[in-house]
Coordinates of C-alpha atoms in Angstrom, one line a residue:
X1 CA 0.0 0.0 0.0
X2 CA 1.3 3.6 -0.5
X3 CA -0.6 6.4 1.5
X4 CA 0.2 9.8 0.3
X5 CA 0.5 12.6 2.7
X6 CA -0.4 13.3 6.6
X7 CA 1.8 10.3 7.0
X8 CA 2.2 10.4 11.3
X9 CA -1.9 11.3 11.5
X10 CA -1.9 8.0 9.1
X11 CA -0.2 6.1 11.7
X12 CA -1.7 6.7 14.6
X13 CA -5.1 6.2 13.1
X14 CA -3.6 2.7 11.6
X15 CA -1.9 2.1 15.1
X16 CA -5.3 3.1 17.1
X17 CA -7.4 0.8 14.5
X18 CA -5.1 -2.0 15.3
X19 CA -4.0 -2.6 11.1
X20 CA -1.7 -5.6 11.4
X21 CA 1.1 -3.9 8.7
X22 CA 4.9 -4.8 8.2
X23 CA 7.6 -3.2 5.8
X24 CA 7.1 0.5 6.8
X25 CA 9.5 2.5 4.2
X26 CA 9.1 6.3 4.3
X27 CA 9.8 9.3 2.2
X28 CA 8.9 12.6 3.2
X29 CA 4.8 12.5 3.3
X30 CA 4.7 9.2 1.7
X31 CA 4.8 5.8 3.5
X32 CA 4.9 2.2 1.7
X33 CA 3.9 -0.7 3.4
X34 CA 2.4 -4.1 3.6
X35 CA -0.6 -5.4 4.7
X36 CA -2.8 -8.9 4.5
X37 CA -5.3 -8.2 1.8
X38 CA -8.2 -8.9 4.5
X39 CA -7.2 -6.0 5.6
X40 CA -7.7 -3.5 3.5
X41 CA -11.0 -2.4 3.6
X42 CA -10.3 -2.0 7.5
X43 CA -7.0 0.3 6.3
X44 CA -9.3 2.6 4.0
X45 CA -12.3 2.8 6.6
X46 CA -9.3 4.1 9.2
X47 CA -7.8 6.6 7.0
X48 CA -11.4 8.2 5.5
X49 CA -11.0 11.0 7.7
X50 CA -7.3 11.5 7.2
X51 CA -6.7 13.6 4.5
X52 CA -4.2 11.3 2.7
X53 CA -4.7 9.4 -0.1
X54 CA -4.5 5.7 -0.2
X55 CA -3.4 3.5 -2.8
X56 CA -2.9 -0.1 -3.6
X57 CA 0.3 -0.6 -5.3
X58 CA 0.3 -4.6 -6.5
X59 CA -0.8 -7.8 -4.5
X60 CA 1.9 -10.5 -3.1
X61 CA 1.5 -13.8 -2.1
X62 CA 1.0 -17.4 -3.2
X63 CA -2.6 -17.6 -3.7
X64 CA -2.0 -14.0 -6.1
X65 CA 0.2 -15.9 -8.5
X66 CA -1.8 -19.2 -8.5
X67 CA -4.8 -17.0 -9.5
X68 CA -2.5 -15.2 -11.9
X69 CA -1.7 -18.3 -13.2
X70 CA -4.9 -20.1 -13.3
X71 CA -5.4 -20.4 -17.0
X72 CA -1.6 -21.8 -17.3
X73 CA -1.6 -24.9 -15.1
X74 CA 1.5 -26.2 -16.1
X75 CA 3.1 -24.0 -14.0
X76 CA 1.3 -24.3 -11.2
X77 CA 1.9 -28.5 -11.1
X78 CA 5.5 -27.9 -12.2
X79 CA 6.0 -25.6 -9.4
X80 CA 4.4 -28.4 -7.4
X81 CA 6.3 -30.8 -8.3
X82 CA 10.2 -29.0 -7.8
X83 CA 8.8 -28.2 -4.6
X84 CA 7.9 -31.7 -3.3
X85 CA 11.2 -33.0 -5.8
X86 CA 13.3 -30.2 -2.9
X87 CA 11.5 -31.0 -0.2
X88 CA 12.3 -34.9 -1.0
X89 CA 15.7 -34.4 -1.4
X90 CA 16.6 -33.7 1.6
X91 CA 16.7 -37.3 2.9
X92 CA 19.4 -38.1 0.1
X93 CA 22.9 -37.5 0.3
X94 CA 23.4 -35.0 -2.3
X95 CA 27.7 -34.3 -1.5
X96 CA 30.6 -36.6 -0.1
X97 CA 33.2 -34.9 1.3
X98 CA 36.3 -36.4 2.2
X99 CA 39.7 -35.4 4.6
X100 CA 42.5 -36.9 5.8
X101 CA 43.7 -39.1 2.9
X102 CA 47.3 -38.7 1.1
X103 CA 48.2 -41.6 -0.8
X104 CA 44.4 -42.5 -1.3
X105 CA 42.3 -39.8 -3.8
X106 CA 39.1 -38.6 -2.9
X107 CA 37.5 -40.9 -5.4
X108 CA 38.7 -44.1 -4.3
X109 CA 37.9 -43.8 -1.0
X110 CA 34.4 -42.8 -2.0
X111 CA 33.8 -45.8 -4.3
X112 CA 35.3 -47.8 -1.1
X113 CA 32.6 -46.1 0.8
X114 CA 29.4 -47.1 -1.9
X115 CA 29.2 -51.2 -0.9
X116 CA 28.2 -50.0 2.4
X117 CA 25.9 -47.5 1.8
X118 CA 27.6 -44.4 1.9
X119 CA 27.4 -43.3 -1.7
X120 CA 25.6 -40.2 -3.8
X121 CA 21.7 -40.7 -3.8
X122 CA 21.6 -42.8 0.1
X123 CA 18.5 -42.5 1.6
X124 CA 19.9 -40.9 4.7
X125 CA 17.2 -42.6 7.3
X126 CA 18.5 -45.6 6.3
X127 CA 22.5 -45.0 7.3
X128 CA 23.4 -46.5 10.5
X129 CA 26.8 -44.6 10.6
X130 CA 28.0 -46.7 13.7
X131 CA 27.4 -50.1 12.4
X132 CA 29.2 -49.2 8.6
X133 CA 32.3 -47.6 9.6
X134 CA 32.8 -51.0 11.8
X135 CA 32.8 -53.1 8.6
X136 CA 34.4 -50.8 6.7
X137 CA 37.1 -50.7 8.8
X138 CA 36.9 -54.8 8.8
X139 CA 37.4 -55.2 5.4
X140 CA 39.7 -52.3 4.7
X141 CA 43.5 -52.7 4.6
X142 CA 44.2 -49.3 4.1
X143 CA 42.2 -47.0 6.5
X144 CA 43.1 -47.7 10.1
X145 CA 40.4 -45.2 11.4
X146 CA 37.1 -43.6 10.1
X147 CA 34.4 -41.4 11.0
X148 CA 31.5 -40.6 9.1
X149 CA 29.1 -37.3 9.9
X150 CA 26.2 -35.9 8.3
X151 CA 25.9 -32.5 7.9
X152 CA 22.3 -31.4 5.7
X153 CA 22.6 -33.8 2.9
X154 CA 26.4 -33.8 3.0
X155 CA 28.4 -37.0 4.2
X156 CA 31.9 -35.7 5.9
X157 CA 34.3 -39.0 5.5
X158 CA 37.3 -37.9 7.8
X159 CA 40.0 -41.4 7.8
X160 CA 43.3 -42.0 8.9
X161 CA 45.3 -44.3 6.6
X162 CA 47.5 -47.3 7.8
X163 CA 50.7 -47.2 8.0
X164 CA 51.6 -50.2 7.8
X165 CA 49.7 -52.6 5.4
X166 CA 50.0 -55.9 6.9
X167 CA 47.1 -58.3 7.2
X168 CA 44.3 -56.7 9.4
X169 CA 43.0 -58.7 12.8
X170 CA 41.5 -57.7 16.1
X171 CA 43.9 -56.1 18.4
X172 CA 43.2 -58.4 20.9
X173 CA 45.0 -61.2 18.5
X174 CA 48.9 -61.6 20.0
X175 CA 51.4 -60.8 17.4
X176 CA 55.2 -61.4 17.2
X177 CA 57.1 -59.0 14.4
X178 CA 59.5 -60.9 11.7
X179 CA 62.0 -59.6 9.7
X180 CA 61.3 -58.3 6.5
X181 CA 64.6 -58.7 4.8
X182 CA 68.3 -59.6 5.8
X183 CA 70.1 -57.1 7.3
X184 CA 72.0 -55.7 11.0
X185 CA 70.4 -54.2 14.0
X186 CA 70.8 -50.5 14.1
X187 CA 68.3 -49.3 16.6
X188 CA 65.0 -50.6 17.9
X189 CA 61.8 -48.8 20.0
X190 CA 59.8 -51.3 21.5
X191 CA 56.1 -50.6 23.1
X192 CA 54.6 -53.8 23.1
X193 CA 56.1 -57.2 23.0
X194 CA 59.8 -58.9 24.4
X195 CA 62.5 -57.9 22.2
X196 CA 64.6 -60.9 20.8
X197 CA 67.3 -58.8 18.9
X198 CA 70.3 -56.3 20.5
X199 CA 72.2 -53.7 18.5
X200 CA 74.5 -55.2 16.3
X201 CA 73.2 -58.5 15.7
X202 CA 72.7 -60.0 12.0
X203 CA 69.1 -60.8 11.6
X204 CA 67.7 -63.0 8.7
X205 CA 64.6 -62.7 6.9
X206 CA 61.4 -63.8 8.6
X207 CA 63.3 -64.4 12.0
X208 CA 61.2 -62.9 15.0
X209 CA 62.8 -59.5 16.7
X210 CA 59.8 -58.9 18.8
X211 CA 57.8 -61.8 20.4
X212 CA 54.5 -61.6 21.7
X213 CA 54.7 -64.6 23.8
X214 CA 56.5 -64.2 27.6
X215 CA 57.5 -66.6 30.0
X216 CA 55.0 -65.2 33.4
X217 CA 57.2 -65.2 36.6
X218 CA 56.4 -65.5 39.9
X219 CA 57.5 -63.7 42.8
X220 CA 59.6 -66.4 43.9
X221 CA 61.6 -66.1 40.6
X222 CA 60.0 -69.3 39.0
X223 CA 58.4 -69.7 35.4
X224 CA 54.8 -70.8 35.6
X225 CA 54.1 -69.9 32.2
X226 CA 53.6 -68.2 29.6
X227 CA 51.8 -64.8 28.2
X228 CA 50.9 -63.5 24.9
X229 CA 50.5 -59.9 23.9
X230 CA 50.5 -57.9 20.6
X231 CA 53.3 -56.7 19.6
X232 CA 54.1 -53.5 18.4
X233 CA 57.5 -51.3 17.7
X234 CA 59.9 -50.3 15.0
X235 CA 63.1 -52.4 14.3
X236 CA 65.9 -50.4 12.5
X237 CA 68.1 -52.4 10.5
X238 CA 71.4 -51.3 7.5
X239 CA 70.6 -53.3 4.9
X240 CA 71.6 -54.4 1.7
X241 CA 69.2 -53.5 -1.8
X242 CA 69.7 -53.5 -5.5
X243 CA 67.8 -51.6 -8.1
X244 CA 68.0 -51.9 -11.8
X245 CA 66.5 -49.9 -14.9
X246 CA 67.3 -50.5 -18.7
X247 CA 67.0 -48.2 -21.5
X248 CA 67.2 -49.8 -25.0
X249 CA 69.1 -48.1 -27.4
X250 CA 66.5 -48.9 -30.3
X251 CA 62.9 -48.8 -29.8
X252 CA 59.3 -46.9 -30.0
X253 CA 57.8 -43.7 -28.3
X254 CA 54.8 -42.2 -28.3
X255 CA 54.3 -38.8 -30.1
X256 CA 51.1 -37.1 -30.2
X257 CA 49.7 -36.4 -33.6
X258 CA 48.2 -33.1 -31.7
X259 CA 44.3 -34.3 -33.0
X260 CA 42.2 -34.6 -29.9
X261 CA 38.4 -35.6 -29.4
X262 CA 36.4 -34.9 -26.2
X263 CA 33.4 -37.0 -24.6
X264 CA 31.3 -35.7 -22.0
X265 CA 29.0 -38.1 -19.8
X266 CA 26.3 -36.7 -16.8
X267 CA 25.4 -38.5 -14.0
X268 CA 22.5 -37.3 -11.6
X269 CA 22.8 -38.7 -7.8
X270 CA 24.2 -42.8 -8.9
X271 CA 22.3 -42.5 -12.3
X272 CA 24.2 -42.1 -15.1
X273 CA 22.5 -39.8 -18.1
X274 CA 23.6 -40.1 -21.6
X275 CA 21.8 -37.7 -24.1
X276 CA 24.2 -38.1 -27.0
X277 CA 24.2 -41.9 -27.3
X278 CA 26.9 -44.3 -27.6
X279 CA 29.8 -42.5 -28.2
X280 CA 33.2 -43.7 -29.6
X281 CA 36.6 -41.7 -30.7
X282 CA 37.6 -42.4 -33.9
X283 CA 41.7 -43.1 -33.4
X284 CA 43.3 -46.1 -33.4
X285 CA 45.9 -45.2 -30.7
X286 CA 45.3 -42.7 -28.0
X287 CA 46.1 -42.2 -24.4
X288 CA 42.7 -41.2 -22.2
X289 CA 42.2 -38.6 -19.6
X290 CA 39.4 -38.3 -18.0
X291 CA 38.3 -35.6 -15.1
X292 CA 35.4 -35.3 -12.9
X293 CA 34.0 -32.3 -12.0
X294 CA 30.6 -31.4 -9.6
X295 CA 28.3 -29.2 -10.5
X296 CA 28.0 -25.7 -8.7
X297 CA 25.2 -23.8 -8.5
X298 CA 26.3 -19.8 -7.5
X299 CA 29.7 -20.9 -6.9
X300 CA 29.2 -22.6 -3.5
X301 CA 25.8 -25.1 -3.4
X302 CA 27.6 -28.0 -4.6
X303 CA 24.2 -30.4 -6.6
X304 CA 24.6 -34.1 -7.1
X305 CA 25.3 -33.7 -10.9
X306 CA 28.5 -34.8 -11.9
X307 CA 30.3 -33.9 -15.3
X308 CA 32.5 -37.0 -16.5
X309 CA 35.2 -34.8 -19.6
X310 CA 37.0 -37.8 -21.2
X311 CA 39.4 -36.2 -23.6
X312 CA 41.2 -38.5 -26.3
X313 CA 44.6 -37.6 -27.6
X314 CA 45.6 -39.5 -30.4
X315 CA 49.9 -40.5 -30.7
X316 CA 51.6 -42.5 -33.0
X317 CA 54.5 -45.0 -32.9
X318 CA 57.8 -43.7 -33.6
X319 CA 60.9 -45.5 -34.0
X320 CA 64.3 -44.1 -32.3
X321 CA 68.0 -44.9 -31.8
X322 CA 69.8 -43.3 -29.1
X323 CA 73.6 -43.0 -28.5
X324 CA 75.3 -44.8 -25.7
X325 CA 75.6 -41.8 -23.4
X326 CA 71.9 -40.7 -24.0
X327 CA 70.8 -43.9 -22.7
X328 CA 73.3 -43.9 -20.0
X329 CA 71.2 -40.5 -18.5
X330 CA 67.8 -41.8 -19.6
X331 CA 68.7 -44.4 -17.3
X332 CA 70.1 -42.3 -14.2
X333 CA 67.0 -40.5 -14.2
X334 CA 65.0 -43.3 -14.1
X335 CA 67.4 -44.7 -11.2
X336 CA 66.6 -41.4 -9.3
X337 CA 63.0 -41.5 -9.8
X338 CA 63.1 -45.4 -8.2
X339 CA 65.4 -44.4 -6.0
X340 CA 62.9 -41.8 -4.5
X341 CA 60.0 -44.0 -4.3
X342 CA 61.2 -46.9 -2.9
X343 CA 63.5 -44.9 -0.3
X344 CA 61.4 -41.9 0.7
X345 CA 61.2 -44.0 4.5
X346 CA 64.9 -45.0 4.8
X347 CA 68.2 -43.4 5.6
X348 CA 70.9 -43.8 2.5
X349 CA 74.2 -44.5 3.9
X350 CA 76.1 -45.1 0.7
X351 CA 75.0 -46.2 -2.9
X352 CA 77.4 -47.5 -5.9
X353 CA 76.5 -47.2 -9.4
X354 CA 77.4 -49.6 -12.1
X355 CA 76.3 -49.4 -15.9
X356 CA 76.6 -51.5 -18.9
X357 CA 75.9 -52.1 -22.6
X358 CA 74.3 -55.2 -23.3
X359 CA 72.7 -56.7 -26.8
X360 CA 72.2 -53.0 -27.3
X361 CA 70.3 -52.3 -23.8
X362 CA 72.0 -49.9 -21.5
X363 CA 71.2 -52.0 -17.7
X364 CA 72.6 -49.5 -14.6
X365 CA 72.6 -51.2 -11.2
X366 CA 72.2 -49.0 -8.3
X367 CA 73.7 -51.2 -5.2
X368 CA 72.3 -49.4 -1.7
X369 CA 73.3 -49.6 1.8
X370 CA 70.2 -48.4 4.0
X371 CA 68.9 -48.0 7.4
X372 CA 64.9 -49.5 6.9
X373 CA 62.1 -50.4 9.1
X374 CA 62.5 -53.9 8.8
X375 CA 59.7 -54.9 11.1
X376 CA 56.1 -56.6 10.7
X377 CA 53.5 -57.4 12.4
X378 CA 52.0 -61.2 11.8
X379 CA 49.8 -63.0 13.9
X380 CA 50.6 -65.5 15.6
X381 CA 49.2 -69.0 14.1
X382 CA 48.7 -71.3 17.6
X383 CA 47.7 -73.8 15.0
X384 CA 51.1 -74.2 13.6
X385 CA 52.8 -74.0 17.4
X386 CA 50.3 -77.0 18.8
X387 CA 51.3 -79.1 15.2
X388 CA 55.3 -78.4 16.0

């Protein structure tokens, strides 16, 4: 409503009248408001004797536009139906979040996740969280610890991946740790277990350095039995490793033509949408990358439609010939690559590189002294004991 002039004697007669009115907005004489439209013949009757002139500026509300609407009801049903479609879909999970990982990607853990339930589209009355990060945890050899929270229609995965990815048991189960490899005791922490090993000794592979099983003594010094525990420690060890790479001098590589062709594939919630039909690039040889991206609606509501780009890039054979000193640093790089990976928990003390030509393959051999975790954890099998 807009009420022209007198605007405080309009008030008070509106406030004395008891006009139920919200969005007061003033300039000079002229005030703008809101009022239920039950109430406007009340509103006119008050201000009659006012002096002001009262007009009705447009008319809000649902039941306006379903009347606006009335000879169009497509709208109305559609309307309908994305409300009920919303209100529905808040008992799904529409986004998966996921922290803590490093070696794992988002993506694998959340396909790890969809077997028990935990996947885009659950019906989220239907998640007992408890009960599924139990079995996950189970059946998983790499996540030592999960949680899963719900926050809307968003499941927060927060994990803790294993360090160590031996066989997975109970805790309760007594272990001994074995030696991994050969090699001679350089240090050793201890939490859980009795130690069989003292710096300086030469361990074997598979020999025990921490038992699980005790002899229990009494207070008079003698042995009535025995005790089992897990164990659990870190046994430090130099040992002895050798890494090879070869680079032939004569062979194919991949070089891209620089023709590429790009799919794109939908998916709504676990339901995948294909509106362009089968689909197939046309190259005989290619190399695939794909990328997954969430749709955003105004840059932060993340929706459960998911964008699958698979982009083809065709290559072709090519032969080459490389010189003996090319190959010689094709094959060092390698060697530090490897060497990276495989020694990225050790301490080097000393490394020896030999290289050699052989039926036209360059083979370097990288020969490594290292100080390794050489212990782990296996459970001991009573079965095998009582048989012995």
């Amino acid at each position: 409503m807009r009420v022209d002039g007198y605007a405080e004697r309009a008030l008070t007669a509106m406030m004395r009248s008891e006009i139920n009115y919200w969005g007061l907005t003033r300039r000079e004489e002229t005030i703008f408001f809101y009022i239920p439209c039950r109430e406007k013949r009340r509103l006119r009757a008050a201000l009659a004797d006012c002096r002001c002139r009262v007009e009705q500026m447009r008319i809000c509300g649902a039941m306006n536009t379903v009347k606006r609407y009335k000879g169009r009801p497509g709208l109305i049903v559609g309307a309908l139906i994305f409300a009920s479609v919303l209100w529905a879909s808040t008992y799904f999970v529409w986004d998966i979040s996921v922290t803590g990982n490093k070696d794992l990607t988002e993506w694998q853990i959340i396909d790890s996740f969809a077997p028990y339930g935990v996947k885009y589209g659950a019906f989220i009355p239907s998640l007992d969280l408890d009960r599924l990060c139990h079995e996950y945890l189970i059946d998983s050899e790499e996540i030592g610890w999960v949680s899963v929270n719900l926050s809307g229609t968003c499941a927060n995965i927060v994990v803790r991946e294993r360090t160590d990815k031996g066989e997975v048991w109970q805790d309760s189960k007594p272990s001994n740790l074995i030696a991994t490899e050969d090699g001679q005791i350089t240090g050793f922490c201890v939490w859980s277990g009795e130690s069989k090993v003292s710096i300086g000794q030469v361990v074997t592979k598979g020999e025990v350095l921490v038992s699980g099983v005790s002899d229990r003594v009494e207070m008079d010094g003698t042995v009535s039995g025995y005790t089992t525990d897990r164990s659990y420690g870190s046994v430090f060890a130099e040992v002895y490793r050798e890494y090879t790479v070869e680079v032939p001098l004569h062979g194919q590589s991949q070089v891209y033509t620089g023709h590429e062709e790009t799919e794109k594939h939908y998916r709504f919630f676990t339901q995948d949408l294909n509106f362009f039909g089968k689909t197939k690039n046309s190259f005989d040889t290619c190399d695939q990358i794909v990328d997954y991206e969430q749709v955003m609606l105004f840059d932060f509501l993340k929706l459960p439609i998911f964008v699958t780009t698979s982009v083809y890039k065709e290559y072709e054979l090519v032969d080459y010939a490389l010189e003996e000193e090319q190959a010689k640093q094709m094959a060092e790089a390698k060697m530090m690559k490897l060497l990276a990976d495989e020694l990225k928990d050790c301490e080097l003390v000393s490394k020896i590189n030999e290289g050699e030509l052989v039926d036209d393959v360059y083979i370097l051999t990288c020969k490594v002294y290292c100080i390794a975790d050489i212990a782990k954890e296996m459970e001991i099998d009573y079965s095998v004991e009582q048989a012995e």
